[in-house]
Amino acid sequence: MRLLTAAVTSIALALGAQMACAAPIELKFAHVVAENTPKGQMALKFRDLVAERLGDKVEVKVFPNSQLFGDNKVLEAMLLGDVQMAAPSLSKFQKYTKSLQIFDLPFLFEDMTAVDRFQQSAQGQELLNSLRKRGLVGLGYLHNGMKQLSANDPLRVPADAAGKKFRIMTSDVLQSQFEALDAVPLKKPFSEVFTLLQTKAIDGAENPWSNIYSKKFHEVQPYITETNHGVLDYLVVTSAEFWNGLDEDVRAELKKALDESIAYGNTISGEQAAKDRQAIIDSGRSEVIEITAEERQQWVDAMKPVWKEFEGEIGAELIDAALQANH
């Protein structure tokens, strides 16, 4: 009987060990955009690299198009352990840190090269750690692109935007940006934008080319003004509890796979922006308006006072460092 009991115990222990080995860590990666965007492609690349290198230890499950959580809820869900990784737009972090509001300041960066230069600088990398005291870990910046203004009517100068309703992300800076134009900013989830535009509940929105094309906003917005007035980038983020709870070797391998995936996403983002812009023009559904240098200066003059308004929260030195990245 003792031998039988011992045998059963051995089998149970062996099965338990096998089950323990067979159960990889589940890493849910949630985002709000389509899979044919730079962020969507980056997430799939990360999933595939992890499967290739850590297949028996970690399984990445990607949930695009707000399937799991919208950007407004995903950080709360992350702190509760319901999702392990996300890449919200930088605008979504203002309740966790004021410093990242710098990326919402209008006309601060001349182009994506300047954005990248600042993000990779000592000050930019330091911003990744600004969330740690709130239980979040910034793992890297992911590009989407420069923002354009879409609307039901042509927008050439700031006066054209007056009185119009624009969807914005949850950002006080972006709210002030549109109020500076005498427009009406409305904070709405990204998943609702198409319907809001289609039903004309709002008059316009600001988005990079990849968001406009992948979400078909150009089909319900007859005009897109090429302003390049701001940047929409993302921060790949995880919870400190999840990240610090991983074995060191697993964490190092995940970070390496993520760095490679972000580099891949950032490479295709520039190409994608040009392709999507041309695809919108080719569709004939929306007219792309190219403004003159004089018209652009009017937008700059109207929006630039927003910098002073948020200088106290962001820090004058940080704004200066971002400006230096333009040279």
Coordinates of C-alpha atoms in Angstrom, one line a residue:
M1 CA 0.0 0.0 0.0
R2 CA 2.9 2.3 0.9
L3 CA 4.5 1.5 -2.4
L4 CA 1.3 2.4 -4.2
T5 CA 0.9 5.6 -2.3
A6 CA 4.5 6.5 -3.0
A7 CA 4.0 5.7 -6.7
V8 CA 0.8 7.8 -6.9
T9 CA 2.6 10.7 -5.1
S10 CA 5.5 10.5 -7.5
I11 CA 3.2 10.6 -10.5
A12 CA 1.2 13.5 -9.1
L13 CA 4.4 15.4 -8.5
A14 CA 5.7 14.7 -11.9
L15 CA 2.4 15.7 -13.5
G16 CA 2.4 18.9 -11.4
A17 CA 5.9 19.7 -12.5
Q18 CA 5.0 19.1 -16.1
M19 CA 1.9 21.3 -15.8
A20 CA 4.0 24.0 -14.2
C21 CA 6.5 23.8 -17.0
A22 CA 3.7 23.8 -19.6
A23 CA 2.0 27.0 -18.3
P24 CA 3.9 30.0 -19.8
I25 CA 3.4 33.5 -18.4
E26 CA 0.5 35.2 -20.2
L27 CA 1.3 38.7 -21.4
K28 CA -1.7 40.5 -22.7
F29 CA -0.8 43.4 -25.0
A30 CA -3.8 45.8 -25.5
H31 CA -4.0 48.7 -28.0
V32 CA -6.7 50.7 -29.7
V33 CA -5.6 50.9 -33.3
A34 CA -5.9 48.6 -36.3
E35 CA -3.3 45.9 -37.0
N36 CA -2.2 47.6 -40.3
T37 CA -0.7 50.6 -38.4
P38 CA 2.9 50.9 -37.1
K39 CA 1.7 50.1 -33.6
G40 CA -0.4 47.2 -34.7
Q41 CA 2.6 45.8 -36.7
M42 CA 5.0 46.4 -33.8
A43 CA 2.8 44.5 -31.4
L44 CA 2.6 41.5 -33.8
K45 CA 6.4 41.6 -34.3
F46 CA 6.8 41.5 -30.5
R47 CA 4.4 38.6 -30.2
D48 CA 6.3 36.6 -32.9
L49 CA 9.8 37.4 -31.5
V50 CA 8.7 36.3 -28.0
A51 CA 7.2 33.1 -29.3
E52 CA 10.4 32.3 -31.2
R53 CA 12.7 33.1 -28.2
L54 CA 10.7 32.5 -25.1
G55 CA 7.9 30.2 -26.4
D56 CA 7.8 27.9 -23.5
K57 CA 8.1 30.7 -20.9
V58 CA 6.0 33.6 -22.1
E59 CA 3.0 33.8 -24.4
V60 CA 2.0 37.3 -25.8
K61 CA -1.6 37.8 -26.7
V62 CA -2.3 40.9 -28.7
F63 CA -5.7 42.7 -28.5
P64 CA -6.1 45.4 -31.1
N65 CA -8.9 47.9 -31.9
S66 CA -9.9 48.5 -28.2
Q67 CA -11.0 44.8 -28.0
L68 CA -9.8 44.6 -24.4
F69 CA -9.6 48.2 -23.1
G70 CA -9.7 51.7 -24.5
D71 CA -6.7 54.0 -23.8
N72 CA -8.6 55.7 -21.1
K73 CA -9.0 52.5 -19.0
V74 CA -6.0 50.4 -19.9
L75 CA -3.6 52.0 -17.4
E76 CA -6.0 51.4 -14.5
A77 CA -6.5 47.8 -15.8
M78 CA -2.7 47.4 -15.9
L79 CA -2.3 48.4 -12.3
L80 CA -5.0 45.8 -11.4
G81 CA -3.1 43.1 -13.3
D82 CA -5.8 42.7 -16.0
V83 CA -3.4 43.5 -18.8
Q84 CA 0.4 43.4 -18.8
M85 CA 1.4 45.7 -21.7
A86 CA 0.0 48.6 -23.7
A87 CA 1.1 51.5 -25.8
P88 CA -1.2 54.4 -25.1
S89 CA -0.6 57.8 -26.7
L90 CA 1.7 60.0 -24.7
S91 CA -1.3 62.3 -24.0
K92 CA -2.9 59.6 -21.8
F93 CA -0.3 59.9 -19.1
Q94 CA -1.1 63.4 -17.8
K95 CA -2.8 62.1 -14.6
Y96 CA 0.3 60.0 -13.8
T97 CA 3.0 62.6 -14.7
K98 CA 2.9 66.2 -16.0
S99 CA 6.3 66.0 -17.8
L100 CA 5.0 63.9 -20.7
Q101 CA 2.6 66.7 -21.6
I102 CA 5.6 68.2 -23.5
F103 CA 4.7 65.9 -26.5
D104 CA 1.3 67.6 -26.9
L105 CA 2.7 71.2 -27.2
P106 CA 1.8 72.4 -30.7
F107 CA 4.5 73.3 -33.2
L108 CA 7.3 72.3 -30.7
F109 CA 8.9 69.7 -33.0
E110 CA 9.6 70.5 -36.6
D111 CA 9.5 66.9 -37.8
M112 CA 9.8 63.2 -36.7
T113 CA 13.6 63.4 -36.8
A114 CA 13.5 66.1 -34.1
V115 CA 11.0 64.0 -32.1
D116 CA 13.2 61.0 -32.2
R117 CA 16.3 63.0 -31.4
F118 CA 14.7 64.4 -28.2
Q119 CA 13.2 61.0 -27.2
Q120 CA 16.7 59.4 -27.4
S121 CA 18.4 62.2 -25.5
A122 CA 19.2 62.0 -21.8
Q123 CA 16.1 64.1 -21.0
G124 CA 13.9 62.0 -23.2
Q125 CA 15.1 58.8 -21.7
E126 CA 14.7 60.2 -18.2
L127 CA 11.0 60.8 -18.9
L128 CA 10.5 57.0 -19.3
N129 CA 11.2 56.7 -15.5
S130 CA 8.7 59.5 -14.6
L131 CA 5.9 57.0 -14.1
R132 CA 7.7 54.6 -11.7
K133 CA 6.4 56.3 -8.6
R134 CA 2.9 55.6 -9.9
G135 CA 3.6 51.9 -10.4
L136 CA 4.2 52.0 -14.1
V137 CA 7.4 51.4 -16.2
G138 CA 8.0 53.1 -19.5
L139 CA 9.8 50.7 -21.8
G140 CA 10.2 52.8 -25.0
Y141 CA 8.7 55.4 -27.4
L142 CA 6.8 54.2 -30.5
H143 CA 6.2 56.6 -33.4
N144 CA 3.0 57.2 -35.2
G145 CA 3.6 60.6 -36.8
M146 CA 2.8 64.2 -37.2
K147 CA -0.8 65.3 -36.8
Q148 CA -3.0 66.8 -39.4
L149 CA -6.4 68.5 -39.1
S150 CA -9.5 67.0 -40.7
A151 CA -12.8 68.7 -41.0
N152 CA -16.2 69.0 -42.7
D153 CA -15.1 72.4 -44.1
P154 CA -11.7 73.5 -45.5
L155 CA -9.3 74.8 -42.8
R156 CA -6.7 77.2 -44.2
V157 CA -6.2 79.7 -41.4
P158 CA -7.0 79.5 -37.6
A159 CA -10.2 81.6 -38.1
D160 CA -11.6 78.7 -40.1
A161 CA -11.6 76.5 -37.0
A162 CA -13.5 79.0 -34.8
G163 CA -16.7 77.5 -33.3
K164 CA -16.1 74.0 -34.7
K165 CA -16.1 70.9 -32.5
F166 CA -13.0 68.8 -32.6
R167 CA -12.4 65.5 -30.9
I168 CA -9.3 65.4 -28.8
M169 CA -7.5 62.9 -26.6
T170 CA -7.7 63.3 -22.8
S171 CA -5.2 66.1 -22.7
D172 CA -5.4 69.5 -21.1
V173 CA -2.7 70.8 -23.5
L174 CA -4.8 69.7 -26.5
Q175 CA -7.9 71.3 -24.9
S176 CA -6.0 74.6 -24.6
Q177 CA -4.6 74.2 -28.2
F178 CA -8.1 74.2 -29.7
E179 CA -9.5 76.8 -27.3
A180 CA -6.7 79.1 -28.6
L181 CA -8.4 78.8 -32.0
D182 CA -11.8 79.6 -30.5
A183 CA -12.8 76.0 -31.3
V184 CA -14.6 73.6 -29.1
P185 CA -12.5 70.6 -28.0
L186 CA -14.3 67.4 -26.9
K187 CA -12.5 64.6 -25.1
K188 CA -13.8 61.3 -26.6
P189 CA -12.5 57.7 -26.9
F190 CA -10.7 56.9 -30.2
S191 CA -13.1 54.0 -30.8
E192 CA -16.0 56.5 -31.1
V193 CA -14.3 58.9 -33.6
F194 CA -15.6 57.4 -36.8
T195 CA -19.2 57.5 -35.7
L196 CA -18.9 61.0 -34.3
L197 CA -17.5 62.2 -37.6
Q198 CA -20.0 60.2 -39.7
T199 CA -23.0 61.5 -37.8
K200 CA -21.5 65.1 -37.7
A201 CA -21.7 65.1 -34.0
I202 CA -18.3 66.7 -34.3
D203 CA -16.8 68.8 -37.1
G204 CA -13.3 67.5 -37.1
A205 CA -10.3 65.8 -35.5
E206 CA -6.5 65.8 -35.4
N207 CA -4.7 62.6 -36.4
P208 CA -1.6 61.3 -38.1
W209 CA -2.0 59.9 -41.7
S210 CA -2.0 56.3 -40.5
N211 CA -4.9 56.8 -38.1
I212 CA -6.9 58.7 -40.7
Y213 CA -6.4 56.1 -43.4
S214 CA -6.6 52.9 -41.3
K215 CA -9.8 54.0 -39.5
K216 CA -11.3 55.4 -42.7
F217 CA -11.7 58.9 -41.3
H218 CA -11.0 60.3 -44.8
E219 CA -14.3 58.7 -45.9
V220 CA -16.3 60.9 -43.5
Q221 CA -14.1 64.0 -43.6
P222 CA -14.0 65.9 -46.9
Y223 CA -11.0 68.0 -46.0
I224 CA -7.6 67.3 -44.4
T225 CA -5.3 70.2 -43.8
E226 CA -1.6 69.2 -43.7
T227 CA -0.5 71.2 -40.7
N228 CA 2.0 68.9 -39.1
H229 CA 1.2 70.9 -35.9
G230 CA 2.0 68.3 -33.3
V231 CA 3.2 64.7 -32.8
L232 CA 1.2 61.7 -31.8
D233 CA 3.5 59.0 -30.4
Y234 CA 3.0 56.2 -27.9
L235 CA 4.7 55.0 -24.8
V236 CA 5.1 51.2 -24.5
V237 CA 4.3 50.6 -20.8
T238 CA 4.0 47.9 -18.3
S239 CA 3.3 47.7 -14.5
A240 CA 6.2 47.7 -12.1
E241 CA 4.6 44.8 -10.3
F242 CA 4.5 42.6 -13.4
W243 CA 7.9 43.7 -14.8
N244 CA 9.8 43.3 -11.5
G245 CA 8.1 40.0 -10.8
L246 CA 9.7 38.4 -13.9
D247 CA 12.9 36.3 -13.7
E248 CA 15.9 38.5 -14.7
D249 CA 16.7 36.4 -17.7
V250 CA 13.1 36.5 -19.0
R251 CA 12.9 40.3 -18.4
A252 CA 16.1 40.9 -20.3
E253 CA 14.9 38.8 -23.2
L254 CA 11.5 40.5 -23.3
K255 CA 13.2 43.9 -23.3
K256 CA 15.5 42.9 -26.1
A257 CA 12.5 41.6 -28.2
L258 CA 10.6 44.8 -27.4
D259 CA 13.5 47.1 -28.4
E260 CA 13.7 45.3 -31.7
S261 CA 10.0 45.5 -32.3
I262 CA 9.9 49.2 -31.5
A263 CA 12.7 49.8 -33.9
Y264 CA 10.8 47.9 -36.5
G265 CA 7.6 49.8 -35.8
N266 CA 9.5 53.1 -36.0
T267 CA 11.1 52.3 -39.3
I268 CA 7.8 51.5 -40.9
S269 CA 5.9 54.4 -39.4
G270 CA 7.7 57.0 -41.6
E271 CA 7.1 54.9 -44.8
Q272 CA 3.5 54.2 -43.7
A273 CA 2.8 57.9 -43.3
A274 CA 3.8 58.7 -46.8
K275 CA 1.9 55.7 -48.2
D276 CA -1.3 56.5 -46.3
R277 CA -1.2 60.2 -47.3
Q278 CA -1.0 59.2 -50.9
A279 CA -3.7 56.5 -50.6
I280 CA -6.0 59.2 -49.1
I281 CA -5.4 61.4 -52.1
D282 CA -5.8 58.6 -54.5
S283 CA -9.2 57.6 -52.9
G284 CA -10.7 60.9 -54.0
R285 CA -12.8 60.9 -50.9
S286 CA -11.0 63.7 -49.1
E287 CA -9.1 66.8 -50.3
V288 CA -5.7 67.3 -48.8
I289 CA -5.0 71.0 -48.3
E290 CA -1.4 72.1 -48.4
I291 CA -1.1 75.5 -46.6
T292 CA 1.4 78.2 -47.5
A293 CA 4.3 79.3 -45.2
E294 CA 2.3 82.4 -44.4
E295 CA -0.8 80.5 -43.5
R296 CA 1.2 78.0 -41.4
Q297 CA 2.7 81.0 -39.5
Q298 CA -0.8 82.1 -38.5
W299 CA -1.5 78.6 -37.0
V300 CA 1.9 78.8 -35.1
D301 CA 1.1 82.3 -33.8
A302 CA -2.4 81.2 -32.6
M303 CA -1.3 78.0 -30.9
K304 CA 2.1 78.9 -29.5
P305 CA 0.8 80.8 -26.3
V306 CA -0.1 77.3 -25.0
W307 CA 3.6 76.7 -24.3
K308 CA 3.6 79.5 -21.7
E309 CA 0.4 78.2 -20.1
F310 CA 2.0 74.8 -19.4
E311 CA 5.6 75.8 -18.8
G312 CA 5.2 75.6 -15.0
E313 CA 3.9 72.0 -15.1
I314 CA 6.3 70.7 -17.8
G315 CA 9.4 72.7 -17.0
A316 CA 11.1 75.4 -19.1
E317 CA 14.4 73.5 -19.2
L318 CA 12.6 70.5 -20.7
I319 CA 10.9 72.6 -23.4
D320 CA 14.3 74.2 -24.2
A321 CA 15.8 70.7 -24.6
A322 CA 13.0 69.7 -27.0
L323 CA 13.6 72.9 -29.0
Q324 CA 17.3 72.1 -29.3
A325 CA 16.4 68.8 -30.9
N326 CA 15.2 70.7 -34.0
H327 CA 18.7 71.7 -34.8

